[in-house]
Amino acid sequence: MQWFAIGSVIYFLCAGFDYNKLREWTWILYVLMIISLVGLFFTDSIQRVHRWYRIPLINASFQPSECAKFIVVITLSWFLERRRSYASEWSTAFYAAIIVGIPFLLILKQPDLGTALVLFPLL
């Protein structure tokens, strides 16, 4: 029942959210994602890997690399929308590679090859 209640609240929050507002929050979400991925290396390991944050209040764990997939897609789409007139230039591909490459390397270092490889085709 606890997870049903949490899921219901999250559902109604997401259903009422205007996803076009994510454009305004793109870089803030990206920076928070990078900070959360770097912060994993300063936490205690769970089963010898640094993939999860423990949330003691609800006795659960949080894996920021799963949110990273969504945030990288949003950031990359925002970036390519802004650079649509320069889409055929090498600089656009280079900056897109940086946007995808930073979380890719941080997730690969956890080690989590499967999640990191999900980010690779985005490029």
C-alpha positions as protocol buffer text, in pm:
chain_id: "A"
residue {
  index: 1
  type: MET
  ca { x: 0 y: 0 z: 0 }
}
residue {
  index: 2
  type: GLN
  ca { x: 292 y: 234 z: 73 }
}
residue {
  index: 3
  type: TRP
  ca { x: 431 y: 202 z: -280 }
}
residue {
  index: 4
  type: PHE
  ca { x: 83 y: 239 z: -430 }
}
residue {
  index: 5
  type: ALA
  ca { x: 34 y: 565 z: -241 }
}
residue {
  index: 6
  type: ILE
  ca { x: 378 y: 697 z: -342 }
}
residue {
  index: 7
  type: GLY
  ca { x: 320 y: 595 z: -703 }
}
residue {
  index: 8
  type: SER
  ca { x: -23 y: 759 z: -710 }
}
residue {
  index: 9
  type: VAL
  ca { x: 113 y: 1089 z: -579 }
}
residue {
  index: 10
  type: ILE
  ca { x: 398 y: 1083 z: -832 }
}
residue {
  index: 11
  type: TYR
  ca { x: 154 y: 998 z: -1111 }
}
residue {
  index: 12
  type: PHE
  ca { x: -72 y: 1293 z: -1038 }
}
residue {
  index: 13
  type: LEU
  ca { x: 225 y: 1528 z: -1006 }
}
residue {
  index: 14
  type: CYS
  ca { x: 361 y: 1415 z: -1343 }
}
residue {
  index: 15
  type: ALA
  ca { x: 20 y: 1420 z: -1512 }
}
residue {
  index: 16
  type: GLY
  ca { x: -38 y: 1780 z: -1408 }
}
residue {
  index: 17
  type: PHE
  ca { x: 310 y: 1899 z: -1504 }
}
residue {
  index: 18
  type: ASP
  ca { x: 361 y: 2095 z: -1827 }
}
residue {
  index: 19
  type: TYR
  ca { x: 656 y: 1916 z: -1988 }
}
residue {
  index: 20
  type: ASN
  ca { x: 738 y: 2224 z: -2199 }
}
residue {
  index: 21
  type: LYS
  ca { x: 866 y: 2385 z: -1879 }
}
residue {
  index: 22
  type: LEU
  ca { x: 1151 y: 2133 z: -1879 }
}
residue {
  index: 23
  type: ARG
  ca { x: 1329 y: 2356 z: -2131 }
}
residue {
  index: 24
  type: GLU
  ca { x: 1376 y: 2616 z: -1860 }
}
residue {
  index: 25
  type: TRP
  ca { x: 1520 y: 2358 z: -1620 }
}
residue {
  index: 26
  type: THR
  ca { x: 1735 y: 2163 z: -1866 }
}
residue {
  index: 27
  type: TRP
  ca { x: 2080 y: 2274 z: -1753 }
}
residue {
  index: 28
  type: ILE
  ca { x: 1985 y: 2275 z: -1387 }
}
residue {
  index: 29
  type: LEU
  ca { x: 1871 y: 1913 z: -1418 }
}
residue {
  index: 30
  type: TYR
  ca { x: 2188 y: 1826 z: -1612 }
}
residue {
  index: 31
  type: VAL
  ca { x: 2416 y: 1978 z: -1347 }
}
residue {
  index: 32
  type: LEU
  ca { x: 2223 y: 1809 z: -1065 }
}
residue {
  index: 33
  type: MET
  ca { x: 2255 y: 1478 z: -1251 }
}
residue {
  index: 34
  type: ILE
  ca { x: 2632 y: 1520 z: -1285 }
}
residue {
  index: 35
  type: ILE
  ca { x: 2660 y: 1612 z: -916 }
}
residue {
  index: 36
  type: SER
  ca { x: 2454 y: 1308 z: -816 }
}
residue {
  index: 37
  type: LEU
  ca { x: 2665 y: 1077 z: -1035 }
}
residue {
  index: 38
  type: VAL
  ca { x: 2990 y: 1217 z: -892 }
}
residue {
  index: 39
  type: GLY
  ca { x: 2848 y: 1200 z: -539 }
}
residue {
  index: 40
  type: LEU
  ca { x: 2805 y: 825 z: -570 }
}
residue {
  index: 41
  type: PHE
  ca { x: 3181 y: 782 z: -544 }
}
residue {
  index: 42
  type: PHE
  ca { x: 3175 y: 937 z: -196 }
}
residue {
  index: 43
  type: THR
  ca { x: 2909 y: 703 z: -55 }
}
residue {
  index: 44
  type: ASP
  ca { x: 2942 y: 354 z: 86 }
}
residue {
  index: 45
  type: SER
  ca { x: 2938 y: 85 z: -177 }
}
residue {
  index: 46
  type: ILE
  ca { x: 2651 y: -161 z: -200 }
}
residue {
  index: 47
  type: GLN
  ca { x: 2770 y: -502 z: -318 }
}
residue {
  index: 48
  type: ARG
  ca { x: 3108 y: -348 z: -413 }
}
residue {
  index: 49
  type: VAL
  ca { x: 2963 y: -97 z: -660 }
}
residue {
  index: 50
  type: HIS
  ca { x: 2868 y: 269 z: -632 }
}
residue {
  index: 51
  type: ARG
  ca { x: 2530 y: 284 z: -807 }
}
residue {
  index: 52
  type: TRP
  ca { x: 2275 y: 366 z: -541 }
}
residue {
  index: 53
  type: TYR
  ca { x: 2196 y: 620 z: -275 }
}
residue {
  index: 54
  type: ARG
  ca { x: 2027 y: 476 z: 31 }
}
residue {
  index: 55
  type: ILE
  ca { x: 1715 y: 660 z: 144 }
}
residue {
  index: 56
  type: PRO
  ca { x: 1669 y: 563 z: 510 }
}
residue {
  index: 57
  type: LEU
  ca { x: 1328 y: 722 z: 572 }
}
residue {
  index: 58
  type: ILE
  ca { x: 1143 y: 497 z: 330 }
}
residue {
  index: 59
  type: ASN
  ca { x: 1395 y: 211 z: 340 }
}
residue {
  index: 60
  type: ALA
  ca { x: 1469 y: 233 z: -31 }
}
residue {
  index: 61
  type: SER
  ca { x: 1754 y: 316 z: -265 }
}
residue {
  index: 62
  type: PHE
  ca { x: 1786 y: 558 z: -555 }
}
residue {
  index: 63
  type: GLN
  ca { x: 1990 y: 498 z: -870 }
}
residue {
  index: 64
  type: PRO
  ca { x: 2074 y: 831 z: -1037 }
}
residue {
  index: 65
  type: SER
  ca { x: 2196 y: 665 z: -1356 }
}
residue {
  index: 66
  type: GLU
  ca { x: 1836 y: 572 z: -1437 }
}
residue {
  index: 67
  type: CYS
  ca { x: 1734 y: 939 z: -1420 }
}
residue {
  index: 68
  type: ALA
  ca { x: 2044 y: 1024 z: -1622 }
}
residue {
  index: 69
  type: LYS
  ca { x: 1898 y: 853 z: -1928 }
}
residue {
  index: 70
  type: PHE
  ca { x: 1595 y: 1082 z: -1922 }
}
residue {
  index: 71
  type: ILE
  ca { x: 1793 y: 1397 z: -1843 }
}
residue {
  index: 72
  type: VAL
  ca { x: 2049 y: 1333 z: -2118 }
}
residue {
  index: 73
  type: VAL
  ca { x: 1767 y: 1296 z: -2372 }
}
residue {
  index: 74
  type: ILE
  ca { x: 1610 y: 1624 z: -2256 }
}
residue {
  index: 75
  type: THR
  ca { x: 1943 y: 1809 z: -2259 }
}
residue {
  index: 76
  type: LEU
  ca { x: 2046 y: 1676 z: -2597 }
}
residue {
  index: 77
  type: SER
  ca { x: 1710 y: 1760 z: -2754 }
}
residue {
  index: 78
  type: TRP
  ca { x: 1724 y: 2113 z: -2608 }
}
residue {
  index: 79
  type: PHE
  ca { x: 2077 y: 2160 z: -2739 }
}
residue {
  index: 80
  type: LEU
  ca { x: 1996 y: 2032 z: -3088 }
}
residue {
  index: 81
  type: GLU
  ca { x: 1684 y: 2245 z: -3103 }
}
residue {
  index: 82
  type: ARG
  ca { x: 1894 y: 2553 z: -3026 }
}
residue {
  index: 83
  type: ARG
  ca { x: 2158 y: 2459 z: -3285 }
}
residue {
  index: 84
  type: ARG
  ca { x: 1926 y: 2337 z: -3561 }
}
residue {
  index: 85
  type: SER
  ca { x: 2070 y: 2585 z: -3814 }
}
residue {
  index: 86
  type: TYR
  ca { x: 2419 y: 2449 z: -3737 }
}
residue {
  index: 87
  type: ALA
  ca { x: 2319 y: 2083 z: -3718 }
}
residue {
  index: 88
  type: SER
  ca { x: 2548 y: 1976 z: -4003 }
}
residue {
  index: 89
  type: GLU
  ca { x: 2861 y: 2126 z: -3849 }
}
residue {
  index: 90
  type: TRP
  ca { x: 3124 y: 1925 z: -3663 }
}
residue {
  index: 91
  type: SER
  ca { x: 3110 y: 2160 z: -3364 }
}
residue {
  index: 92
  type: THR
  ca { x: 2750 y: 2058 z: -3299 }
}
residue {
  index: 93
  type: ALA
  ca { x: 2849 y: 1690 z: -3301 }
}
residue {
  index: 94
  type: PHE
  ca { x: 3143 y: 1766 z: -3072 }
}
residue {
  index: 95
  type: TYR
  ca { x: 2929 y: 1948 z: -2814 }
}
residue {
  index: 96
  type: ALA
  ca { x: 2663 y: 1676 z: -2833 }
}
residue {
  index: 97
  type: ALA
  ca { x: 2937 y: 1419 z: -2767 }
}
residue {
  index: 98
  type: ILE
  ca { x: 3040 y: 1613 z: -2458 }
}
residue {
  index: 99
  type: ILE
  ca { x: 2678 y: 1629 z: -2334 }
}
residue {
  index: 100
  type: VAL
  ca { x: 2643 y: 1252 z: -2368 }
}
residue {
  index: 101
  type: GLY
  ca { x: 3005 y: 1163 z: -2288 }
}
residue {
  index: 102
  type: ILE
  ca { x: 3028 y: 1307 z: -1937 }
}
residue {
  index: 103
  type: PRO
  ca { x: 2743 y: 1099 z: -1790 }
}
residue {
  index: 104
  type: PHE
  ca { x: 2851 y: 802 z: -2004 }
}
residue {
  index: 105
  type: LEU
  ca { x: 3198 y: 801 z: -1844 }
}
residue {
  index: 106
  type: LEU
  ca { x: 3064 y: 859 z: -1492 }
}
residue {
  index: 107
  type: ILE
  ca { x: 2816 y: 572 z: -1525 }
}
residue {
  index: 108
  type: LEU
  ca { x: 3083 y: 350 z: -1679 }
}
residue {
  index: 109
  type: LYS
  ca { x: 3308 y: 419 z: -1380 }
}
residue {
  index: 110
  type: GLN
  ca { x: 3042 y: 291 z: -1131 }
}
residue {
  index: 111
  type: PRO
  ca { x: 3073 y: 20 z: -1308 }
}
residue {
  index: 112
  type: ASP
  ca { x: 2743 y: -8 z: -1493 }
}
residue {
  index: 113
  type: LEU
  ca { x: 2817 y: -100 z: -1854 }
}
residue {
  index: 114
  type: GLY
  ca { x: 2455 y: -176 z: -1943 }
}
residue {
  index: 115
  type: THR
  ca { x: 2321 y: 165 z: -1847 }
}
residue {
  index: 116
  type: ALA
  ca { x: 2622 y: 340 z: -2000 }
}
residue {
  index: 117
  type: LEU
  ca { x: 2564 y: 160 z: -2330 }
}
residue {
  index: 118
  type: VAL
  ca { x: 2205 y: 285 z: -2334 }
}
residue {
  index: 119
  type: LEU
  ca { x: 2341 y: 641 z: -2351 }
}
residue {
  index: 120
  type: PHE
  ca { x: 2582 y: 566 z: -2635 }
}
residue {
  index: 121
  type: PRO
  ca { x: 2320 y: 533 z: -2916 }
}
residue {
  index: 122
  type: LEU
  ca { x: 2177 y: 873 z: -2821 }
}
residue {
  index: 123
  type: LEU
  ca { x: 2486 y: 1032 z: -2967 }
}
